[in-house]
Short mmCIF file of C-alpha atoms and ligand atoms in Angstrom, two decimals:
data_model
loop_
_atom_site.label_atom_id
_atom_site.label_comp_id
_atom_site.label_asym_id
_atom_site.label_seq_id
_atom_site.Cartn_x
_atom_site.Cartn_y
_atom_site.Cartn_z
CA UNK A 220 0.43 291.96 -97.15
CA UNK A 221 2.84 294.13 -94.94
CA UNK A 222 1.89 294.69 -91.25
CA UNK A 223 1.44 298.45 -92.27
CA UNK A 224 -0.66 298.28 -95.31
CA UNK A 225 -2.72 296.01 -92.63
CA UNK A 226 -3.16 298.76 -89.81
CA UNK A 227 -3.54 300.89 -92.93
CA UNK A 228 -6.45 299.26 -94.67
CA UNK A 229 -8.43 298.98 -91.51
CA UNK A 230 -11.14 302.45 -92.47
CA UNK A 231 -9.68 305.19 -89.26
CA UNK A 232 -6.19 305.35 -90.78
CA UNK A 233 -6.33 305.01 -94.43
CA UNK A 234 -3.96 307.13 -95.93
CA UNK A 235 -4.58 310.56 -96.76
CA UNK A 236 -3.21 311.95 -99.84
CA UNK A 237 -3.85 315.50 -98.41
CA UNK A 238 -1.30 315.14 -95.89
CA UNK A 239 1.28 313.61 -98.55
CA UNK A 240 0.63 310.34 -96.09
CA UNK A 241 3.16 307.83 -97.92
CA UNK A 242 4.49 305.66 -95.24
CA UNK A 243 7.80 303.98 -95.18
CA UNK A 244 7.92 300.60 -93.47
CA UNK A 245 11.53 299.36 -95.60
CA UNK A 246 14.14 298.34 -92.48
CA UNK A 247 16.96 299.45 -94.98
CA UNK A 248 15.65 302.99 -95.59
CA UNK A 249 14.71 303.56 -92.02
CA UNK A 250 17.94 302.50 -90.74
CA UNK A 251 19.41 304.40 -93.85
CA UNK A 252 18.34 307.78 -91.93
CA UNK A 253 19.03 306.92 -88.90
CA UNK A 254 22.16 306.05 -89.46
CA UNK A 255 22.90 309.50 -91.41
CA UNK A 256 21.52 311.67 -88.20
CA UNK A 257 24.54 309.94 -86.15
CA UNK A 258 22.58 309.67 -83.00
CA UNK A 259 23.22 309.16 -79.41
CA UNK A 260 21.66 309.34 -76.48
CA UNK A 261 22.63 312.68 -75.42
CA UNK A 262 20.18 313.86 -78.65
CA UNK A 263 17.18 315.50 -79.02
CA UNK A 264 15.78 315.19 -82.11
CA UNK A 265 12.49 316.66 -83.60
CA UNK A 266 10.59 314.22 -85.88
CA UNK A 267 8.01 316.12 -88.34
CA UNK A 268 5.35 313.79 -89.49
CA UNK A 269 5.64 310.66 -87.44
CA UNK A 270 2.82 308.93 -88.92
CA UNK A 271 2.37 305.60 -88.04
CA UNK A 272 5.71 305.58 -86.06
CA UNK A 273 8.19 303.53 -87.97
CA UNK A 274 10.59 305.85 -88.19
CA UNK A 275 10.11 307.15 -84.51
CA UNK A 276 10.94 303.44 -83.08
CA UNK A 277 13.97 303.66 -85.07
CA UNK A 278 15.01 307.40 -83.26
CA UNK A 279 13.74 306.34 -80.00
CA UNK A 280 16.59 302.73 -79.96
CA UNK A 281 19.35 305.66 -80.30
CA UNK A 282 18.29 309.20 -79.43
CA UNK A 283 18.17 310.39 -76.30
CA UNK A 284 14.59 312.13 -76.52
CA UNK A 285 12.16 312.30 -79.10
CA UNK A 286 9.56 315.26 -80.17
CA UNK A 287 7.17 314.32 -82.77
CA UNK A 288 4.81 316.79 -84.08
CA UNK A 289 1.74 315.03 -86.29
CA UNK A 290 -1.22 316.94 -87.64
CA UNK A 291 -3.38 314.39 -88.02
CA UNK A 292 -5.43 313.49 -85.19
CA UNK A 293 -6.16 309.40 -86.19
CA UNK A 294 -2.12 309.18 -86.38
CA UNK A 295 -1.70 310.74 -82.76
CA UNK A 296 -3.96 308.21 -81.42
CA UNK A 297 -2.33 305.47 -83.13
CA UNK A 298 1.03 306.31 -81.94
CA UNK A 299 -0.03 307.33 -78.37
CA UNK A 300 -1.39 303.38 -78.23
CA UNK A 301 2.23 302.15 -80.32
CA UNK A 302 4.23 304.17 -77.65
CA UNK A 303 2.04 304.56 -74.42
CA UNK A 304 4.10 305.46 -71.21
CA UNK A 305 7.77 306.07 -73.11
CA UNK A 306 8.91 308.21 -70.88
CA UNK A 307 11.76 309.53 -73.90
CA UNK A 308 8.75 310.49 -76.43
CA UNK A 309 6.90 313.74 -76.37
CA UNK A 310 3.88 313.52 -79.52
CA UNK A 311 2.42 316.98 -80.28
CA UNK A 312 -0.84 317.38 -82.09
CA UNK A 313 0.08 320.11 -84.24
CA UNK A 314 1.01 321.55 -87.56
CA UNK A 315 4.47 322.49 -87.55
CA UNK A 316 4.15 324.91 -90.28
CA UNK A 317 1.89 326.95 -87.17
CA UNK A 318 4.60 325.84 -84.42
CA UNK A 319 7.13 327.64 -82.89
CA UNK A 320 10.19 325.08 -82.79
CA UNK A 321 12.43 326.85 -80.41
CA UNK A 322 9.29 327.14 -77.87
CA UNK A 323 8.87 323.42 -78.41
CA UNK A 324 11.84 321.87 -77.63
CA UNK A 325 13.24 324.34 -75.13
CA UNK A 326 12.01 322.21 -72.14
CA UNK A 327 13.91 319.74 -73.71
CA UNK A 328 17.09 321.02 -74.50
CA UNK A 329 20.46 321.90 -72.27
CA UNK A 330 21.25 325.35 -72.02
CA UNK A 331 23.19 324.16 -75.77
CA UNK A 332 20.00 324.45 -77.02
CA UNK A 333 21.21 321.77 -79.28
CA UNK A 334 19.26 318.95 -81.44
CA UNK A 335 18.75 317.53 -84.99
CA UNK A 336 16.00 316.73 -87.37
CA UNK A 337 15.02 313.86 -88.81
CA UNK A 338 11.56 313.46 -91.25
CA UNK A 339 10.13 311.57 -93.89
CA UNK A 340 9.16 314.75 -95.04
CA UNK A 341 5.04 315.43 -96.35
CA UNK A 342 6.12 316.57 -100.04
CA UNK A 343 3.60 319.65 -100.23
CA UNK A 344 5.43 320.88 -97.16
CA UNK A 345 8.92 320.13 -97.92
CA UNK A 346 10.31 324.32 -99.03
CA UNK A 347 8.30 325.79 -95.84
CA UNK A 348 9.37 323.25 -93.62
CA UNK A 349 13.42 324.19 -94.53
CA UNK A 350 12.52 327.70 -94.57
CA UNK A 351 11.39 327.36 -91.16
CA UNK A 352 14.47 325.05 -89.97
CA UNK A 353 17.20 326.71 -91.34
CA UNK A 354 15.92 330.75 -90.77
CA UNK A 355 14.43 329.68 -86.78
CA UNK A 356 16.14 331.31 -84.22
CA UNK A 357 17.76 328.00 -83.06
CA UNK A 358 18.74 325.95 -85.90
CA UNK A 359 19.26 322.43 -85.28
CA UNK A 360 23.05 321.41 -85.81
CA UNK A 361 21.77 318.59 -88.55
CA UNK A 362 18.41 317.49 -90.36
CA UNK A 363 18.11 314.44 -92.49
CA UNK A 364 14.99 314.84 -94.52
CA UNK A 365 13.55 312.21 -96.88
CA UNK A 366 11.99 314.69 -99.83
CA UNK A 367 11.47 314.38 -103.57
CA UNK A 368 14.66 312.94 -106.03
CA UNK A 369 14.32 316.17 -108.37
CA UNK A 370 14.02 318.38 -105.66
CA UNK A 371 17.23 316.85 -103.34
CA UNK A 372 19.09 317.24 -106.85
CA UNK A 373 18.10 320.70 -106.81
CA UNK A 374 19.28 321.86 -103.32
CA UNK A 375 23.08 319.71 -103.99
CA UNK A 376 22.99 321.83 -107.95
CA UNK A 377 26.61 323.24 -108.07
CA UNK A 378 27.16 326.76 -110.33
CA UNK A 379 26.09 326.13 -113.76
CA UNK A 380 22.77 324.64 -112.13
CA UNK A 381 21.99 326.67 -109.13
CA UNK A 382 18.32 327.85 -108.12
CA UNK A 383 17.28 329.91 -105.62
CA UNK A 384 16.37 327.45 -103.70
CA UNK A 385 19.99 325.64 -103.91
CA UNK A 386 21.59 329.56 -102.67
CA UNK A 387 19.31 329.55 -100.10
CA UNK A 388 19.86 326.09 -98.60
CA UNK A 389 23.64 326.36 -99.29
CA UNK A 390 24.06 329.21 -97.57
CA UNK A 391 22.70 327.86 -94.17
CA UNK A 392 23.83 324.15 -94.47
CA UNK A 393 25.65 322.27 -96.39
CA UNK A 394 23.32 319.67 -98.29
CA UNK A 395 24.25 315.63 -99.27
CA UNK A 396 22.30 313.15 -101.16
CA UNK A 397 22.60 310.08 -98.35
CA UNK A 398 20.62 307.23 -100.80
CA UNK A 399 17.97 307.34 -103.25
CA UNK A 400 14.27 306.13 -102.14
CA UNK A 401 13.04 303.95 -104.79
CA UNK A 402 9.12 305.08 -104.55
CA UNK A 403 8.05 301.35 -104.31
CA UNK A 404 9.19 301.45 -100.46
CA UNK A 405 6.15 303.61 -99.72
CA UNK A 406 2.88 302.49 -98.38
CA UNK A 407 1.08 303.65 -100.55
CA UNK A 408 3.85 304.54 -103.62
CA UNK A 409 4.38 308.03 -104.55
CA UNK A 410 4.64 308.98 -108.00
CA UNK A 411 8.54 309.34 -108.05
CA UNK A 412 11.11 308.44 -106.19
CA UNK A 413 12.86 310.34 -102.95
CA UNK A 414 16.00 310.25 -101.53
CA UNK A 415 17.63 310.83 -98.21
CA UNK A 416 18.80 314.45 -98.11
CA UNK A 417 21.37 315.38 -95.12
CA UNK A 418 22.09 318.92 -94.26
CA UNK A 419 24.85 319.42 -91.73
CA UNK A 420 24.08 323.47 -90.56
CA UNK A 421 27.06 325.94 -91.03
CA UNK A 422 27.79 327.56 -87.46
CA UNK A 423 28.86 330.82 -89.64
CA UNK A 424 27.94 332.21 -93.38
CA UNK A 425 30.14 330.36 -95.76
CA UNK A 426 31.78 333.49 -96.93
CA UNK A 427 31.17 337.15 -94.92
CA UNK A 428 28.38 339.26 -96.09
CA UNK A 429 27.47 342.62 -95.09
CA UNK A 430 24.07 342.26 -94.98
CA UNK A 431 22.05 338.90 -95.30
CA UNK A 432 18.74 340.25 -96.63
CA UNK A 433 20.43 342.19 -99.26
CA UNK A 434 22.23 338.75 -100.67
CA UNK A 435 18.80 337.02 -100.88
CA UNK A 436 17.42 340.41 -102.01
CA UNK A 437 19.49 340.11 -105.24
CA UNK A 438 19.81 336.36 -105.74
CA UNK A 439 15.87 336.39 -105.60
CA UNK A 440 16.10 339.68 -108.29
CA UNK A 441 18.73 337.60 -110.46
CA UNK A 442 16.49 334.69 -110.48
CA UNK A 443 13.60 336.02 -110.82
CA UNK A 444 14.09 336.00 -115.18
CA UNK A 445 16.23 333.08 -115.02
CA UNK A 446 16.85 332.88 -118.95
CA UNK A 447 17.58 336.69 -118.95
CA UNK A 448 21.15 337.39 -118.67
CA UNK A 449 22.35 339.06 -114.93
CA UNK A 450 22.07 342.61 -116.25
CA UNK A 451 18.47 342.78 -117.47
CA UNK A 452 17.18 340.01 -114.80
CA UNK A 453 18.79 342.63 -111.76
CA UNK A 454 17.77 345.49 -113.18
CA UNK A 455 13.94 344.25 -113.87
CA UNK A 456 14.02 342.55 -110.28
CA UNK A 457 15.48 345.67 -108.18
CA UNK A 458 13.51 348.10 -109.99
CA UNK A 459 17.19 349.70 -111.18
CA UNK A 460 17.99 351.33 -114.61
CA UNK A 461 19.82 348.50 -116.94
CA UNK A 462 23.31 350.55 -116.63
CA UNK A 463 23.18 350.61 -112.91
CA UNK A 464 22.80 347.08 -112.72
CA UNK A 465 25.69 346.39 -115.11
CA UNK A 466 27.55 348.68 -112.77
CA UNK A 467 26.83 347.04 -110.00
CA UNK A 468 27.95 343.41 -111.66
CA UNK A 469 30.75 344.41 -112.94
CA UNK A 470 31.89 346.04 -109.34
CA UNK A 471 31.67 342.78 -108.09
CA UNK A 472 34.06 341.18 -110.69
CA UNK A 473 30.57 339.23 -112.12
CA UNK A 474 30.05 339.32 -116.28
CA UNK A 475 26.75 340.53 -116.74
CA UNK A 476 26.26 338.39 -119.76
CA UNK A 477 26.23 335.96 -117.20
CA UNK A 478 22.78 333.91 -116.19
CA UNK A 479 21.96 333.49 -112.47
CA UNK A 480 22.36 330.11 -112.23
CA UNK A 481 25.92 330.23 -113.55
CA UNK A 482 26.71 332.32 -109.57
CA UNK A 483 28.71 330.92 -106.74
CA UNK A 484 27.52 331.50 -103.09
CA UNK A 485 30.73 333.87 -102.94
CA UNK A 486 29.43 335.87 -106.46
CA UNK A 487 26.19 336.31 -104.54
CA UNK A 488 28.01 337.30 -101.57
CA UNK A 489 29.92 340.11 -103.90
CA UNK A 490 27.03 341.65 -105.26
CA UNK A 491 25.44 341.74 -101.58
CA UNK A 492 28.38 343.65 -101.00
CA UNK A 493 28.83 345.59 -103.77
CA UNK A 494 25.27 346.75 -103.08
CA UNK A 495 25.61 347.53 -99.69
CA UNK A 496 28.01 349.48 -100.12
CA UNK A 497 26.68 352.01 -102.76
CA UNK A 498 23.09 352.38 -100.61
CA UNK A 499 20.79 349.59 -102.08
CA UNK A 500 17.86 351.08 -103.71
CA UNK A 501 14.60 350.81 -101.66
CA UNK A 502 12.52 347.62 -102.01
N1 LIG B 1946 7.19 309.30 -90.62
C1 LIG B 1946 6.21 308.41 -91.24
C2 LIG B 1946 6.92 307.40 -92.10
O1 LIG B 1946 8.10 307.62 -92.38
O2 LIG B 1946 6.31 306.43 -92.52
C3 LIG B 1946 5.16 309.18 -92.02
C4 LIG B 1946 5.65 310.06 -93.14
S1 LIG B 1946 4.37 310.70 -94.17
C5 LIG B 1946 5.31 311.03 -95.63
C6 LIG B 1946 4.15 312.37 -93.59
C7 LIG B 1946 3.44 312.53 -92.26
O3 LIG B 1946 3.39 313.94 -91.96
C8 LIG B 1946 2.00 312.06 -92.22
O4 LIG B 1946 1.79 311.29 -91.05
C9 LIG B 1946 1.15 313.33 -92.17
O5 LIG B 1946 -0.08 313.19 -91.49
C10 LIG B 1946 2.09 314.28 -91.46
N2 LIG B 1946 1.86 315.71 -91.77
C11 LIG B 1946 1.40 316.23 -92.93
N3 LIG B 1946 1.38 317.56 -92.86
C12 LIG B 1946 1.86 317.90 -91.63
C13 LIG B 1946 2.09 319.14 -90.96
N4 LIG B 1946 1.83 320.30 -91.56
N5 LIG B 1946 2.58 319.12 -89.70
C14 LIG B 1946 2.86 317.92 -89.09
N6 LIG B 1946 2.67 316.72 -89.67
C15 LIG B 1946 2.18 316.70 -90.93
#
């Protein structure tokens, strides 16, 4: 029996499925993401579900400063007792879904207001939580998340494959699978596997856009009837007459026989333009 599933056993810290509470105590995996957040000591780096703390001993032998935000109340204790008095570790009781990150680590951060994320990732939080990073008003400059196989496969899709999700992620960061998580190194094992997912943040939009919310405006419209083809999808998800929406494709040099997930960041990008620049119709 591993050390973990020990302290885990014992009744005050057994698991909660609730939380997605599936620890990871392999050395190979931990070092796995550490190694893929490139860290030094002149980094700050925010750790979202510390847990027990096995991957927060691994960021505090190579970052500079660590902020670990934990919502359950039985792990803060047990980490305040792992870590008490390290000077380089801040633990906040709190549910980062409710926190305001750039509030958080300010205190922390040089006037830069630089620092990177790195999380074994609670699955039922995983699309808030990179909503959050990758729209707050300071971004961190990378994030290594551990999340689901499937849904890492998702966010990498290139055209032919694309989501919604996989335009929205793309167009803040660009996304890598680092390794694949076999789900046996969890305490206790997940259903399916997870892998390693590193997204390096884009300083600027990967191709220029008029206007942001109109881009994610239509990509959300195209997707929104992903087996329809472009025309009828836009149309139906703008609330625009089938004609004007063929228009409006072909304007932007896209096929409207074409299905969403067929679309390039920079076909997106068109249509945001194209749109912008003939007034878009009201929401
Ligand atoms: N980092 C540890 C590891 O790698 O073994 C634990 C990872 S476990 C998958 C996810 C952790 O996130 C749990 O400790 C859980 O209590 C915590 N958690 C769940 N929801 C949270 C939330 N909304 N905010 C902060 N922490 C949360």
């Amino acid at each position: 029996m591993s050390r973990l599933q020990g302290i885990l056993d014992e009744g005050p810290v057994r698991p909660k499925k609730s939380l997605g509470q599936n620890f990871l105590a392999d050395p190979v995996y931990l070092r796995k993401i550490v190694d893929a957040a490139d860290l030094s000591p002149r980094d700050v780096v925010l750790e979202i579900g510390p847990g027990t703390g096995n991957l927060t001993e691994h960021l505090l032998a190579r970052a500079g400063h660590v902020v670990a935000v934990e919502l359950d109340p039985r792990m803060v204790r047990l980490l305040e007792e792992r870590f008490a008095g390290n000077p380089r570790l801040t633990l906040v009781h709190a549910d980062i879904l409710a926190t305001d990150i750039g509030q958080l680590l300010r205190p922390h951060l040089a006037r830069a207001l630089v620092y990177k994320v790195v999380a074994n990732l609670p699955y039922y939080v995983t699309s808030a939580v990179l909503r959050l990073l990758l729209e707050a008003e300071v971004r961190p400059v990378l994030a290594v998340l551990t999340v689901q196989w499937e849904v890492a496969q998702r966010i990498c899709a290139r055209p032919g494959a694309m989501s919604l999700l996989a335009v929205a992620v793309q167009w803040y960061a660009v996304p890598r699978i680092v390794t694949r998580v076999p789900a046996g190194a969890f305490t206790p094992a997940p259903k399916v596997d997870s892998a390693v997912l590193r997204l390096e943040t884009r300083a600027a939009p990967p191709v220029p856009v008029a206007d942001e919310a109109l881009l994610f405006r239509v990509a959300r419209a195209g997707f929104s009837q992903r087996r329809k083809q472009l025309r009828n999808a836009v149309s139906a998800g703008l609330g625009i007459p089938p004609e004007q929406a063929e228009a409006m494709l072909r304007a932007a040099g896209v096929d409207p026989k074409r299905r969403a997930e067929t679309l390039s960041l920079g076909e997106w990008a068109a249509l945001a333009n194209v749109l912008a620049a003939g007034g878009a119709p009201k929401p």
